[in-house]
Structure formats: structure tokens, C-alpha cells
Coordinates of C-alpha atoms (C1' of nucleotides) in Angstrom, one line a residue:
Chain A
M1 CA 71.1 6.6 -51.1
S2 CA 70.7 4.0 -53.8
H3 CA 68.1 3.8 -56.4
R4 CA 67.4 0.2 -55.9
P5 CA 63.8 -0.9 -56.3
V6 CA 61.8 -0.5 -53.1
V7 CA 61.6 -3.5 -50.8
T8 CA 59.6 -3.3 -47.6
R9 CA 58.6 -6.0 -45.2
I10 CA 56.4 -6.6 -42.3
A11 CA 58.0 -8.7 -39.6
P12 CA 55.5 -9.7 -36.9
S13 CA 56.4 -12.1 -34.1
P14 CA 54.0 -15.0 -33.8
T15 CA 53.4 -14.8 -30.1
G16 CA 49.6 -14.3 -30.0
Y17 CA 47.0 -12.8 -32.2
M18 CA 47.7 -10.1 -34.9
H19 CA 47.6 -6.7 -33.3
I20 CA 45.8 -4.0 -35.1
G21 CA 48.9 -1.8 -34.8
T22 CA 50.9 -4.5 -36.6
A23 CA 48.2 -4.5 -39.3
R24 CA 48.5 -0.8 -39.8
T25 CA 52.3 -1.1 -40.0
A26 CA 51.8 -3.9 -42.6
L27 CA 49.4 -1.7 -44.5
F28 CA 51.9 1.2 -44.6
N29 CA 54.7 -1.1 -45.8
W30 CA 52.4 -2.6 -48.4
L31 CA 51.1 0.7 -49.6
F32 CA 54.6 2.1 -49.9
A33 CA 55.9 -0.9 -51.8
R34 CA 52.9 -0.9 -54.1
H35 CA 53.1 2.8 -54.7
H36 CA 56.7 2.4 -55.9
G37 CA 56.0 -0.8 -57.8
G38 CA 58.4 -2.5 -55.3
T39 CA 58.3 -5.6 -53.3
F40 CA 56.5 -6.3 -50.0
L41 CA 57.8 -9.2 -48.0
L42 CA 56.5 -11.1 -45.0
R43 CA 58.9 -12.4 -42.4
I44 CA 57.8 -14.2 -39.3
E45 CA 60.1 -13.3 -36.5
D46 CA 60.0 -16.5 -34.6
T47 CA 63.5 -16.6 -33.0
D48 CA 61.9 -16.7 -29.6
R49 CA 61.2 -20.4 -29.5
E50 CA 59.5 -20.3 -26.2
R51 CA 56.7 -18.0 -27.3
S52 CA 56.3 -18.6 -31.0
T53 CA 53.4 -20.7 -32.1
S54 CA 52.2 -21.9 -35.4
Q55 CA 48.7 -20.9 -34.5
A56 CA 49.9 -17.3 -34.1
T57 CA 51.6 -17.5 -37.5
A58 CA 48.3 -18.8 -39.0
A59 CA 46.5 -15.9 -37.4
I60 CA 48.9 -13.4 -39.0
L61 CA 48.5 -14.9 -42.4
R62 CA 44.7 -14.9 -42.0
G63 CA 44.7 -11.2 -40.9
M64 CA 46.9 -10.2 -43.8
T65 CA 44.8 -12.0 -46.2
W66 CA 41.6 -10.6 -44.9
L67 CA 43.0 -7.1 -45.2
G68 CA 44.0 -7.8 -48.8
L69 CA 47.7 -7.2 -48.0
D70 CA 49.3 -9.6 -50.5
W71 CA 52.9 -10.2 -49.9
D72 CA 55.4 -11.2 -52.5
G73 CA 56.9 -14.7 -52.4
E74 CA 56.5 -17.0 -49.5
A75 CA 56.3 -15.9 -45.9
V76 CA 59.7 -16.7 -44.5
S77 CA 60.6 -17.9 -41.1
Q78 CA 63.4 -15.9 -39.4
F79 CA 64.4 -19.0 -37.4
D80 CA 65.2 -20.8 -40.6
Q81 CA 68.1 -18.4 -41.0
K82 CA 69.6 -19.1 -37.7
D83 CA 72.8 -20.6 -39.1
R84 CA 73.3 -17.5 -41.3
H85 CA 72.7 -15.3 -38.2
A86 CA 75.3 -17.3 -36.2
A87 CA 77.7 -17.0 -39.1
V88 CA 77.4 -13.3 -39.2
A89 CA 77.9 -13.1 -35.4
H90 CA 81.1 -15.1 -35.8
E91 CA 82.1 -12.9 -38.7
M92 CA 81.7 -9.9 -36.4
L93 CA 83.9 -11.7 -33.9
A94 CA 86.5 -12.3 -36.6
R95 CA 86.4 -8.6 -37.5
G96 CA 86.8 -7.6 -33.9
A97 CA 83.4 -6.0 -34.0
A98 CA 82.1 -8.4 -31.4
Y99 CA 83.5 -10.4 -28.5
K100 CA 82.7 -13.4 -26.3
C101 CA 81.1 -12.6 -23.0
F102 CA 81.2 -15.2 -20.3
A103 CA 79.1 -13.3 -17.7
S104 CA 76.2 -15.4 -16.6
Q105 CA 72.6 -14.3 -16.6
D106 CA 72.6 -14.5 -12.8
E107 CA 75.6 -12.2 -12.6
I108 CA 74.0 -9.6 -14.8
E109 CA 70.8 -9.9 -12.9
V110 CA 72.6 -9.2 -9.6
F111 CA 74.3 -6.2 -11.1
R112 CA 71.0 -4.8 -12.4
E113 CA 69.2 -5.2 -9.2
A114 CA 72.0 -3.5 -7.3
A115 CA 72.1 -0.7 -9.9
T116 CA 68.4 -0.2 -9.7
A117 CA 68.4 -0.2 -5.9
E118 CA 71.1 2.5 -5.9
K119 CA 69.5 4.4 -8.7
R120 CA 72.5 4.0 -10.8
S121 CA 72.4 3.3 -14.5
T122 CA 71.6 -0.3 -15.3
L123 CA 73.8 -0.1 -18.4
Y124 CA 75.9 -3.3 -18.2
R125 CA 79.6 -3.1 -19.1
S126 CA 80.9 -6.6 -19.7
P127 CA 84.4 -7.2 -18.2
W128 CA 85.1 -9.4 -21.2
R129 CA 85.0 -6.7 -23.8
D130 CA 88.7 -6.4 -23.9
A131 CA 89.8 -9.6 -22.2
A132 CA 92.6 -11.5 -23.9
P133 CA 91.4 -14.8 -25.5
A134 CA 93.9 -16.6 -23.3
T135 CA 91.9 -15.7 -20.3
H136 CA 88.7 -17.1 -21.7
P137 CA 87.2 -19.9 -19.5
D138 CA 85.9 -23.0 -21.1
A139 CA 82.3 -22.1 -20.5
R140 CA 79.1 -21.0 -22.2
Y141 CA 79.3 -17.5 -23.6
V142 CA 77.2 -15.1 -25.6
I143 CA 78.5 -12.9 -28.4
R144 CA 78.2 -9.3 -27.7
M145 CA 78.5 -6.4 -30.1
K146 CA 81.5 -4.3 -29.5
A147 CA 79.6 -1.0 -29.7
P148 CA 81.4 2.3 -29.9
Q149 CA 81.6 4.0 -26.5
T150 CA 82.2 7.5 -27.7
G151 CA 80.6 9.8 -30.2
D152 CA 77.0 9.7 -31.4
T153 CA 74.9 7.4 -33.6
V154 CA 72.7 9.4 -35.8
I155 CA 69.4 8.1 -37.3
D156 CA 68.0 9.9 -40.2
D157 CA 64.4 9.0 -40.0
A158 CA 61.8 9.7 -42.7
V159 CA 59.2 10.4 -40.1
Q160 CA 61.0 11.5 -36.9
G161 CA 63.7 13.5 -38.6
R162 CA 67.3 13.4 -37.4
V163 CA 67.7 11.7 -34.0
T164 CA 70.9 11.5 -32.2
F165 CA 71.9 9.0 -29.6
R166 CA 75.0 9.2 -27.4
N167 CA 77.0 6.0 -27.8
D168 CA 78.2 6.0 -24.2
L169 CA 74.6 5.4 -23.2
L170 CA 74.2 2.3 -25.3
D171 CA 75.5 -1.0 -24.1
D172 CA 77.1 -3.9 -25.9
M173 CA 74.0 -5.8 -27.0
I174 CA 74.0 -9.5 -27.2
V175 CA 73.8 -10.7 -30.8
L176 CA 74.1 -14.4 -30.2
R177 CA 72.7 -16.2 -27.2
S178 CA 74.6 -18.8 -25.2
D179 CA 72.6 -21.5 -27.0
G180 CA 73.8 -20.2 -30.3
T181 CA 70.6 -18.7 -31.4
P182 CA 70.5 -15.1 -32.6
T183 CA 68.7 -12.3 -30.8
Y184 CA 66.3 -10.1 -32.6
M185 CA 68.7 -7.2 -32.8
L186 CA 71.1 -9.3 -35.0
A187 CA 68.5 -11.3 -36.9
V188 CA 66.5 -8.3 -38.1
V189 CA 69.6 -6.6 -39.5
V190 CA 70.9 -9.7 -41.2
D191 CA 67.6 -10.6 -42.7
D192 CA 66.7 -7.1 -43.8
H193 CA 70.1 -6.9 -45.5
D194 CA 69.9 -10.4 -47.0
M195 CA 66.4 -9.7 -48.3
G196 CA 67.4 -6.4 -49.7
V197 CA 65.0 -4.4 -47.6
T198 CA 65.4 -0.7 -48.6
H199 CA 62.8 0.9 -46.3
V200 CA 62.1 -0.1 -42.7
I201 CA 58.7 1.2 -41.8
R202 CA 57.8 0.1 -38.2
G203 CA 56.5 1.2 -34.9
D204 CA 58.4 4.0 -33.2
D205 CA 59.0 1.6 -30.2
H206 CA 61.9 0.6 -32.4
L207 CA 63.4 4.0 -32.7
Q208 CA 66.2 3.4 -30.2
N209 CA 66.7 0.0 -31.7
A210 CA 67.6 1.7 -35.0
A211 CA 70.6 3.2 -33.4
R212 CA 71.8 -0.2 -32.1
Q213 CA 71.1 -1.8 -35.4
T214 CA 73.0 0.9 -37.2
M215 CA 76.0 -0.3 -35.4
V216 CA 75.6 -3.8 -36.8
Y217 CA 75.2 -2.5 -40.3
D218 CA 78.3 -0.5 -39.8
A219 CA 80.2 -3.4 -38.4
M220 CA 79.4 -5.5 -41.4
G221 CA 79.8 -2.6 -43.8
W222 CA 76.3 -2.9 -45.1
D223 CA 74.0 -0.2 -46.5
I224 CA 71.6 1.2 -43.9
P225 CA 68.0 1.2 -45.0
V226 CA 65.7 4.2 -44.9
W227 CA 64.1 4.3 -41.5
A228 CA 60.5 5.4 -40.9
H229 CA 59.4 5.0 -37.4
I230 CA 55.6 5.5 -37.2
P231 CA 53.7 6.4 -34.0
L232 CA 51.8 3.8 -32.1
I233 CA 48.0 3.5 -32.1
F234 CA 46.2 4.2 -28.8
G235 CA 42.8 3.3 -27.6
P236 CA 39.9 5.8 -27.7
D237 CA 40.9 7.0 -24.2
G238 CA 44.4 7.8 -25.3
K239 CA 45.9 5.0 -23.3
K240 CA 47.9 2.2 -24.8
L241 CA 45.6 -0.2 -26.7
S242 CA 44.7 -3.1 -24.4
K243 CA 42.1 -5.8 -24.2
R244 CA 40.1 -3.4 -22.1
H245 CA 39.3 -1.4 -25.2
G246 CA 37.5 -4.3 -26.7
A247 CA 39.4 -5.0 -29.9
T248 CA 43.1 -5.2 -30.3
G249 CA 43.3 -8.1 -32.7
V250 CA 42.7 -7.8 -36.4
E251 CA 40.4 -10.8 -36.4
E252 CA 38.2 -9.1 -33.9
Y253 CA 37.6 -6.4 -36.4
Q254 CA 36.8 -8.9 -39.0
A255 CA 34.4 -10.6 -36.7
M256 CA 32.7 -7.3 -35.9
G257 CA 31.8 -7.1 -39.5
Y258 CA 33.9 -4.2 -40.8
P259 CA 34.5 -4.5 -44.5
A260 CA 38.2 -4.8 -45.4
A261 CA 38.2 -1.8 -47.7
G262 CA 36.8 0.4 -45.0
M263 CA 39.3 -1.0 -42.6
R264 CA 42.2 -0.2 -45.0
N265 CA 40.8 3.3 -45.6
Y266 CA 40.5 4.0 -41.9
L267 CA 43.8 2.6 -40.9
T268 CA 45.6 4.4 -43.7
R269 CA 44.1 7.7 -42.6
L270 CA 45.0 7.1 -39.0
G271 CA 48.3 8.8 -38.7
W272 CA 48.7 9.5 -42.4
S273 CA 47.1 12.2 -44.5
H274 CA 46.8 13.4 -48.0
G275 CA 45.4 16.9 -47.6
D276 CA 41.8 16.7 -46.7
D277 CA 41.0 13.4 -48.3
E278 CA 39.1 11.2 -45.9
F279 CA 37.3 8.6 -48.1
F280 CA 39.4 7.0 -50.7
T281 CA 39.8 3.7 -52.5
T282 CA 42.7 1.3 -52.0
D283 CA 43.9 2.2 -55.5
Q284 CA 43.9 5.9 -54.6
A285 CA 45.8 5.0 -51.4
K286 CA 48.4 3.2 -53.4
E287 CA 48.7 6.2 -55.7
W288 CA 49.0 8.7 -52.9
F289 CA 50.8 7.0 -50.2
N290 CA 54.2 8.5 -49.1
L291 CA 56.3 8.7 -46.0
E292 CA 56.0 12.5 -45.9
G293 CA 52.3 12.2 -45.0
I294 CA 52.9 10.2 -41.9
G295 CA 52.3 12.1 -38.7
R296 CA 54.6 12.1 -35.6
A297 CA 52.0 11.9 -32.9
P298 CA 50.2 8.8 -31.8
A299 CA 46.6 8.5 -32.9
R300 CA 43.6 7.2 -31.1
L301 CA 41.2 4.7 -32.5
D302 CA 37.8 6.2 -33.3
F303 CA 35.2 3.6 -33.9
K304 CA 32.6 6.1 -35.0
K305 CA 34.7 7.3 -37.8
L306 CA 35.7 3.7 -38.7
E307 CA 32.0 2.9 -38.9
N308 CA 31.3 5.9 -41.0
L309 CA 34.0 5.1 -43.5
C310 CA 32.9 1.5 -43.6
G311 CA 29.4 2.6 -44.3
Q312 CA 30.6 4.6 -47.3
H313 CA 32.6 1.6 -48.6
I314 CA 29.7 -0.7 -48.3
A315 CA 27.6 1.8 -50.2
A316 CA 30.2 2.1 -52.8
S317 CA 30.7 -1.7 -53.3
D318 CA 29.2 -3.5 -56.2
D319 CA 26.6 -6.0 -55.2
A320 CA 28.4 -9.1 -56.2
A321 CA 31.6 -8.2 -54.3
L322 CA 29.5 -7.1 -51.3
L323 CA 27.6 -10.4 -51.2
H324 CA 30.8 -12.3 -51.5
E325 CA 32.4 -10.5 -48.6
L326 CA 29.2 -10.8 -46.6
E327 CA 29.3 -14.5 -47.0
A328 CA 32.9 -14.6 -45.9
Y329 CA 31.9 -12.7 -42.9
L330 CA 29.2 -15.2 -42.1
A331 CA 31.7 -18.0 -42.4
V332 CA 34.3 -16.5 -40.0
T333 CA 31.6 -15.8 -37.4
D334 CA 30.3 -19.4 -37.7
A335 CA 26.9 -18.1 -38.7
P336 CA 24.8 -20.4 -40.9
P337 CA 25.5 -19.9 -44.5
L338 CA 23.0 -18.4 -46.9
N339 CA 20.8 -20.8 -48.8
D340 CA 20.1 -20.4 -52.5
V341 CA 16.8 -18.6 -51.9
Q342 CA 18.3 -16.2 -49.4
R343 CA 21.3 -15.5 -51.6
D344 CA 19.1 -14.7 -54.5
T345 CA 16.7 -12.5 -52.6
L346 CA 19.5 -10.7 -50.8
S347 CA 21.4 -10.0 -54.0
R348 CA 18.3 -8.3 -55.4
A349 CA 17.8 -6.4 -52.1
L350 CA 21.3 -5.1 -51.8
Y351 CA 20.7 -2.0 -53.8
C352 CA 18.3 -0.6 -51.2
L353 CA 20.2 -1.9 -48.2
K354 CA 23.8 -1.0 -48.7
D355 CA 23.3 2.7 -48.4
R356 CA 22.1 2.3 -44.9
A357 CA 24.5 -0.3 -43.4
K358 CA 27.8 0.5 -41.7
T359 CA 28.9 -3.0 -41.0
F360 CA 27.9 -6.5 -42.0
P361 CA 25.8 -7.3 -38.9
D362 CA 24.1 -4.0 -39.6
L363 CA 23.4 -5.1 -43.2
I364 CA 22.1 -8.4 -42.1
E365 CA 19.8 -6.9 -39.6
K366 CA 18.4 -4.5 -42.2
A367 CA 18.1 -7.3 -44.7
E368 CA 16.1 -9.5 -42.5
F369 CA 12.9 -9.0 -44.4
S370 CA 14.6 -10.6 -47.4
L371 CA 16.2 -13.4 -45.5
N372 CA 13.4 -14.7 -43.5
A373 CA 10.7 -16.9 -45.0
R374 CA 7.0 -16.6 -44.1
P375 CA 5.3 -16.4 -41.7
V376 CA 6.6 -12.9 -40.7
I377 CA 6.4 -12.6 -37.0
P378 CA 5.9 -8.9 -36.2
D379 CA 7.8 -7.5 -33.2
D380 CA 5.8 -5.6 -30.6
A381 CA 6.0 -2.2 -32.2
A382 CA 5.0 -3.6 -35.6
A383 CA 2.2 -5.6 -34.1
K384 CA 0.7 -2.4 -32.8
T385 CA 0.3 -1.0 -36.2
L386 CA -1.6 -4.0 -37.4
D387 CA -4.9 -3.0 -35.7
P388 CA -8.2 -4.2 -37.1
V389 CA -8.7 -1.2 -39.3
S390 CA -5.3 -1.5 -40.9
R391 CA -5.7 -5.2 -41.4
S392 CA -9.0 -4.6 -43.2
I393 CA -7.2 -2.1 -45.5
L394 CA -4.5 -4.6 -46.2
K395 CA -7.2 -7.1 -47.1
T396 CA -8.7 -4.8 -49.7
L397 CA -5.3 -4.3 -51.3
T398 CA -4.3 -7.8 -52.2
P399 CA -6.9 -8.5 -55.0
Q400 CA -6.0 -5.3 -56.7
L401 CA -2.3 -5.9 -56.4
Q402 CA -2.8 -9.2 -58.1
T403 CA -3.6 -7.6 -61.4
G404 CA -1.2 -4.7 -61.5
T405 CA 2.2 -4.7 -63.1
W406 CA 5.0 -4.9 -60.6
T407 CA 7.1 -1.8 -60.9
K408 CA 7.8 1.1 -58.7
E409 CA 6.1 3.3 -61.2
T410 CA 2.8 1.5 -60.9
L411 CA 3.0 0.6 -57.2
E412 CA 3.6 4.1 -56.1
P413 CA 0.4 5.7 -57.4
F414 CA -1.5 2.6 -56.5
L415 CA -0.6 2.7 -52.9
T416 CA -1.0 6.5 -52.6
D417 CA -4.5 6.2 -54.1
A418 CA -5.4 3.3 -51.9
A419 CA -4.4 5.3 -48.8
A420 CA -6.4 8.2 -50.0
A421 CA -9.4 6.0 -50.7
H422 CA -9.4 5.2 -47.0
G423 CA -9.0 8.8 -46.0
I424 CA -5.4 8.5 -44.8
G425 CA -2.0 9.6 -46.0
F426 CA 0.5 7.1 -47.3
G427 CA 2.5 7.5 -44.2
K428 CA -0.3 5.9 -42.2
L429 CA -0.5 3.0 -44.6
A430 CA 3.3 2.5 -44.7
G431 CA 3.3 1.4 -41.1
P432 CA 1.1 -1.6 -41.4
L433 CA 2.7 -2.5 -44.8
R434 CA 6.1 -2.6 -43.1
A435 CA 4.7 -4.7 -40.3
A436 CA 3.2 -7.1 -42.8
L437 CA 6.2 -7.3 -45.1
A438 CA 9.1 -7.1 -42.6
G439 CA 7.6 -7.5 -39.1
R440 CA 9.4 -4.3 -38.2
T441 CA 8.7 -0.6 -38.0
A442 CA 12.1 0.4 -39.4
T443 CA 12.8 -1.0 -42.8
P444 CA 13.8 -0.1 -46.3
S445 CA 11.3 1.7 -48.5
V446 CA 8.0 -0.1 -48.8
Y447 CA 8.2 -0.1 -52.5
D448 CA 11.7 -1.5 -52.5
M449 CA 10.7 -4.3 -50.3
M450 CA 7.7 -5.2 -52.5
L451 CA 10.0 -5.2 -55.5
V452 CA 12.5 -7.4 -53.9
L453 CA 10.0 -9.8 -52.5
G454 CA 8.0 -10.0 -55.7
K455 CA 4.3 -10.0 -56.3
D456 CA 3.5 -13.5 -54.9
E457 CA 5.5 -13.2 -51.8
T458 CA 4.3 -9.7 -51.1
I459 CA 0.6 -10.6 -51.5
A460 CA 1.1 -13.7 -49.3
R461 CA 2.6 -11.6 -46.6
L462 CA -0.1 -9.1 -46.8
N463 CA -2.7 -11.8 -46.6
D464 CA -0.9 -13.3 -43.6
A465 CA -1.1 -10.0 -41.8
A466 CA -4.7 -9.3 -42.8
T467 CA -6.1 -12.4 -41.4
Chain B
rG1 C1' 66.1 7.1 -12.6
rG2 C1' 68.4 7.7 -17.7
rU3 C1' 67.8 8.2 -23.1
rC4 C1' 64.6 9.2 -27.0
rC5 C1' 59.8 10.7 -29.2
rG6 C1' 55.4 13.4 -29.1
rU7 C1' 51.5 17.7 -27.8
rU8 C1' 46.2 22.1 -33.4
rC9 C1' 38.4 21.6 -32.2
rG10 C1' 35.8 15.6 -28.0
rU11 C1' 38.5 12.4 -32.1
rC12 C1' 41.5 11.9 -36.9
rU13 C1' 43.9 15.7 -39.3
rA14 C1' 45.3 20.4 -43.0
rU15 C1' 48.7 24.3 -42.4
rC16 C1' 55.3 23.3 -44.4
rG17 C1' 56.6 32.3 -40.9
rG18 C1' 51.8 36.2 -43.1
rU19 C1' 44.7 32.1 -43.4
rU20 C1' 38.4 35.1 -40.4
rA21 C1' 43.4 28.4 -38.3
rG22 C1' 40.5 24.5 -43.2
rG23 C1' 38.2 19.5 -43.7
rA24 C1' 36.2 14.9 -41.8
rC25 C1' 33.9 11.9 -37.7
rA26 C1' 31.1 12.9 -33.5
rU27 C1' 27.7 16.5 -31.0
rC28 C1' 23.6 20.1 -31.2
rA29 C1' 19.7 22.9 -34.0
rG30 C1' 16.7 23.1 -38.3
rG31 C1' 15.0 21.0 -43.1
rU32 C1' 13.5 16.9 -46.4
rU33 C1' 11.1 12.1 -45.9
rU34 C1' 7.4 6.5 -46.0
rU35 C1' 9.8 4.4 -40.7
rC36 C1' 15.1 3.9 -39.9
rA37 C1' 19.4 5.2 -42.2
rA38 C1' 20.8 8.6 -45.6
rC39 C1' 20.7 13.4 -47.4
rC40 C1' 20.6 19.1 -47.1
rU41 C1' 21.5 23.7 -44.2
rG42 C1' 23.4 25.8 -39.9
rA43 C1' 25.9 26.1 -35.0
rG44 C1' 29.3 25.3 -31.2
rA45 C1' 34.3 23.4 -30.9
rA46 C1' 41.5 23.8 -31.2
rG47 C1' 47.3 25.7 -31.6
rA48 C1' 49.4 22.5 -23.3
rG49 C1' 52.0 26.7 -20.4
rG50 C1' 56.1 30.1 -20.3
rG51 C1' 60.2 32.4 -22.5
rG52 C1' 62.9 33.8 -26.8
rU53 C1' 64.2 34.5 -32.5
rU54 C1' 61.5 37.6 -36.2
rC55 C1' 58.4 43.2 -39.0
rG56 C1' 55.3 38.8 -38.2
rA57 C1' 54.8 32.7 -35.1
rC58 C1' 50.5 26.9 -34.7
rU59 C1' 54.8 26.8 -37.8
rC60 C1' 62.0 27.9 -35.7
rC61 C1' 64.8 27.6 -30.6
rC62 C1' 64.8 26.9 -25.1
rC63 C1' 62.4 25.6 -20.5
rU64 C1' 58.2 23.5 -17.9
rA65 C1' 54.0 20.3 -17.8
rC66 C1' 51.6 16.2 -19.5
rG67 C1' 51.6 11.6 -22.5
rG68 C1' 54.4 7.6 -24.6
rA69 C1' 58.5 4.4 -26.1
rC70 C1' 63.0 2.2 -24.8
rU71 C1' 66.2 0.8 -20.9
rG72 C1' 66.0 -8.3 -21.5
rC73 C1' 70.4 -14.2 -23.5
rC74 C1' 61.5 -10.6 -25.9
rA75 C1' 60.5 -9.0 -30.6

RNA sequence: GGUCCGUUCGUCUAUCGGUUAGGACAUCAGGUUUUCAACCUGAGAAGAGGGGUUCGACUCCCCUACGGACUGCCA
């Protein structure tokens, strides 16, 4: 119960891509730290040398960066601290809080199989717990925690409440492997302590670990951090999120073209609430975020809602930032970059595009009229509107358009009158105009397209279609 | 099997013993419109089941059911 400045961390293991659940946990930790003006650290849990890869570490860094979750200081490698971990393990040995166990993996394996077969508890009780040092063989050993076997270990969790575990149901976990490397259970505690972590916000798959880790804190006489075990994220069907659901990796979401701000908003709201607030900025999230608002039940991913929120964020973005993020999106998907003309036209078109796009692919699709150079190739539906009559009307338009001023205020009455002059409503004229200008039947407003395209380009496209 | 956690509209959630159980997404029906999107209006839609405690339970307790996590010299 100290008043130390808040320090949180995200501690992903680099054994694959960055899971969306990890991203949300990172987000919560980041939000909490930023809310309190504290520190948010990134630690790569790479003590599993078999499975850790530098590519996975790079993917984590990319994912964090994309989501805008800036961490303080350098990302640290847990493995780099292995000597410190080993020292703590030996310190525990010296304090009588741990012991050397000479049981081989095979031995334990045999025990577990037998226990499982006989439906007995697989809890392993090492015969070396109380063995006199004189009886120790000259062989490889692991260091096991000498866990209390009676009483309870109580976790006061900021999300889950008070959770009690019976000590006689917990075994003496290994803290140092026979090759001298630390296990996760030891390394997290040592690192969190050394890094001054005050609040451990992580998936509730770690809830039981908190009990075991508490024992290490106690053995070393260290302060226990505030625990906050948050529920896991499920797929839309309520099942554990798997490849089958389409997207489990953060980078897949980026590649699908969701804006980072929308992603943050959605992920923050998933399992956390601030009254009825649904759409909010990252600044608001930082201002509002607290542990009390975190729910206790797992939440399902809802892509429709994600899209809706993303659409709102795109609409709320300022044009320059939106263009910048769009180009970044293009880059990660290996799409050809925008040329100068496209960038210029698009930046002028954004105002009439961003209200109607939910994702970047969506935006690009709707922006096509401004991205593609002549000639405009109409799709089938658009081609149908360009019948001889329509084409002849378009033809009469261009000379008159040539002389008018190019503003919405002049264009609007002009086109309305032109339609009327041919005995049709503007709605009838809009179809062929769309086809000529965009080659589509679904486009932004005709006026907006004309404004974005400019007089010369508009007339050229109209002439193309009329002939 | 054991331990632990969870369970409000289809989905995300509000409610912190007293509400016609609210909002959002989605859905459906209207409206507006220059197509699409958007927007506006409206509708349907929920406390897993059973016991308690209480004047009164979605809210507190117990049991059941269902879901999940953990049960590694993985993290």
C-alpha cells in the first residue's frame, strides 16, 4: 500500500505473432500508467530459448508502435537478467525458502502418468524437500521453491476481488532449471520487483500464478504489487480465439485497414466501461481509465462494432493525419504508394470520403474516382446509365460548364436547370454523371466529385463518356 | 479428476438492494436523399436454473447447469 508512482509493464513472450489479447493487455497497462502519469515498461519474456525468436520480438515492437502504445525506456530482455534470477534462486536457497531437487524429468513424468491413470492428484511432492545436504548426490538438480503446505494464500485482486487458494494444493514450483536458467515463475517476480512494477495487469490465465508468485515475494520479503487479472478475449462465437476466427494477430488488424485510434477505442471498451461512453478519443481514455471499470467476464470480439467505431474515428480524423495513416496502411500491405498527383487529389477528396468509410480499404475503394487517371472505365452497372440519350445530354453540358465558375453554389443550380431543360429530374442526370466521373453507380456526391476533380478533368471525363 | 474464475438484449455493456432494467453495435420498419454510406424516427430484444437472506433482489449467500483458466525443468 505504498504511494510510489505507478509502474506497469507488458511482458509478452516472443514465440510467434503478437496476439490481439496481448495488445489489449498492453493497452490497459499503458492507459493505466498514462492516467496516473506513471511509467509503462516493455519486457520481452524470452527465457524460453527454444521458442523465442527475434522475428517475434520485432513483431511485438511493430504491433505496439502501430497501436501507439509508447513504452518508457528500452524494451528489455528478460533473458539478459538470467544471472540475477539465478542469484535470487540461490538467495532463496540460502534463506531456506528453496531447496535442491534431484528428481529427474523422467521420474516426474512417470509419477504424473501413474497419477493421471489412477485419477489421483498429479501434484508432485519432491522427496528432496527436507533431505539433508549430506544425502545430496553429485548430479544435476533444479531449485524448487519450498512452498508452505498449510494455510491459505490470499490474492487481493483489483478485478477479481479476494481470491483464496489452499496451500496444500500448490506444489513446490521449480524456480531454477537444471541448466541454471530461471523459470517464468521466478523471472517475472524478480523482474517486476527490480523494475519497480507497482501494478500487474495481465490476463486472468495468470490468476493462479499470482498465488505462487506471492510465495516468492514473501520468501524474499518484497512488496507485492497490486494484481489486476483481466478476462480473456473470445472469438465472435464465444470460443477461445483461434486462427479459425480469422484474425488473432495485431498485425492482421492493421493489414485489414482498421485505424489505430479505432482499434484502441474498441479494445479499451471491450471489457472496460465508463458509463455509457462508447466513442471516445485516446486522450479521454487516458483520462477515464481505471481498474474499477474492468469487467470480470470474458468478452467476445465483435467486428461490426469495431468497424462502426473505426468509421467514426476516420470521420473524426483531420485530413493530414488520415492521409498519413492511409499511406502507412498502403505500405504495410505492400500496395503501390501514392504518386504526387494521387496524394494531392486524394487529400482534397478526403472531406467527402471520410464520413463514409469504416476502414482504409473501404476508403480507398470509395476514393477510386480521385485516384484513377482517365480514361474512366465504367463498370457494367455504370455503363448501362450511359445510354445514347444520356450521352447526348452530357455532350450539351460541357461547353456551358467551360464558362461557369467552379463552386458548389454555381454548379448546383446549373445541373438542376440542365436536367430540367431535358425534362428530367436531377436524380436521372446524376446517374450518367457518376458513370462518367467515377465509372461507378455508387460514389460521393456528384458536386463533390466535380469540385475535387476540377473543371478541366471533369469536362474531359464528361467528354470521354459522351463520345 | 482437482483448484480457481465467470454467467444482464444476438454482441459489448450500465446498474454498485428499491429503475417502466438504460446505452451502443447489429437486426427490422419507416423517413430524408443525388447513388452508396451517413443521418432522423420507431420497433423487437436480457438478468442461466433452483433455493435462501431481506419489507424489497440483476445486485448478497448456497446449490446446480453451462463456459473458461490453471494443473510443465512454457510463458
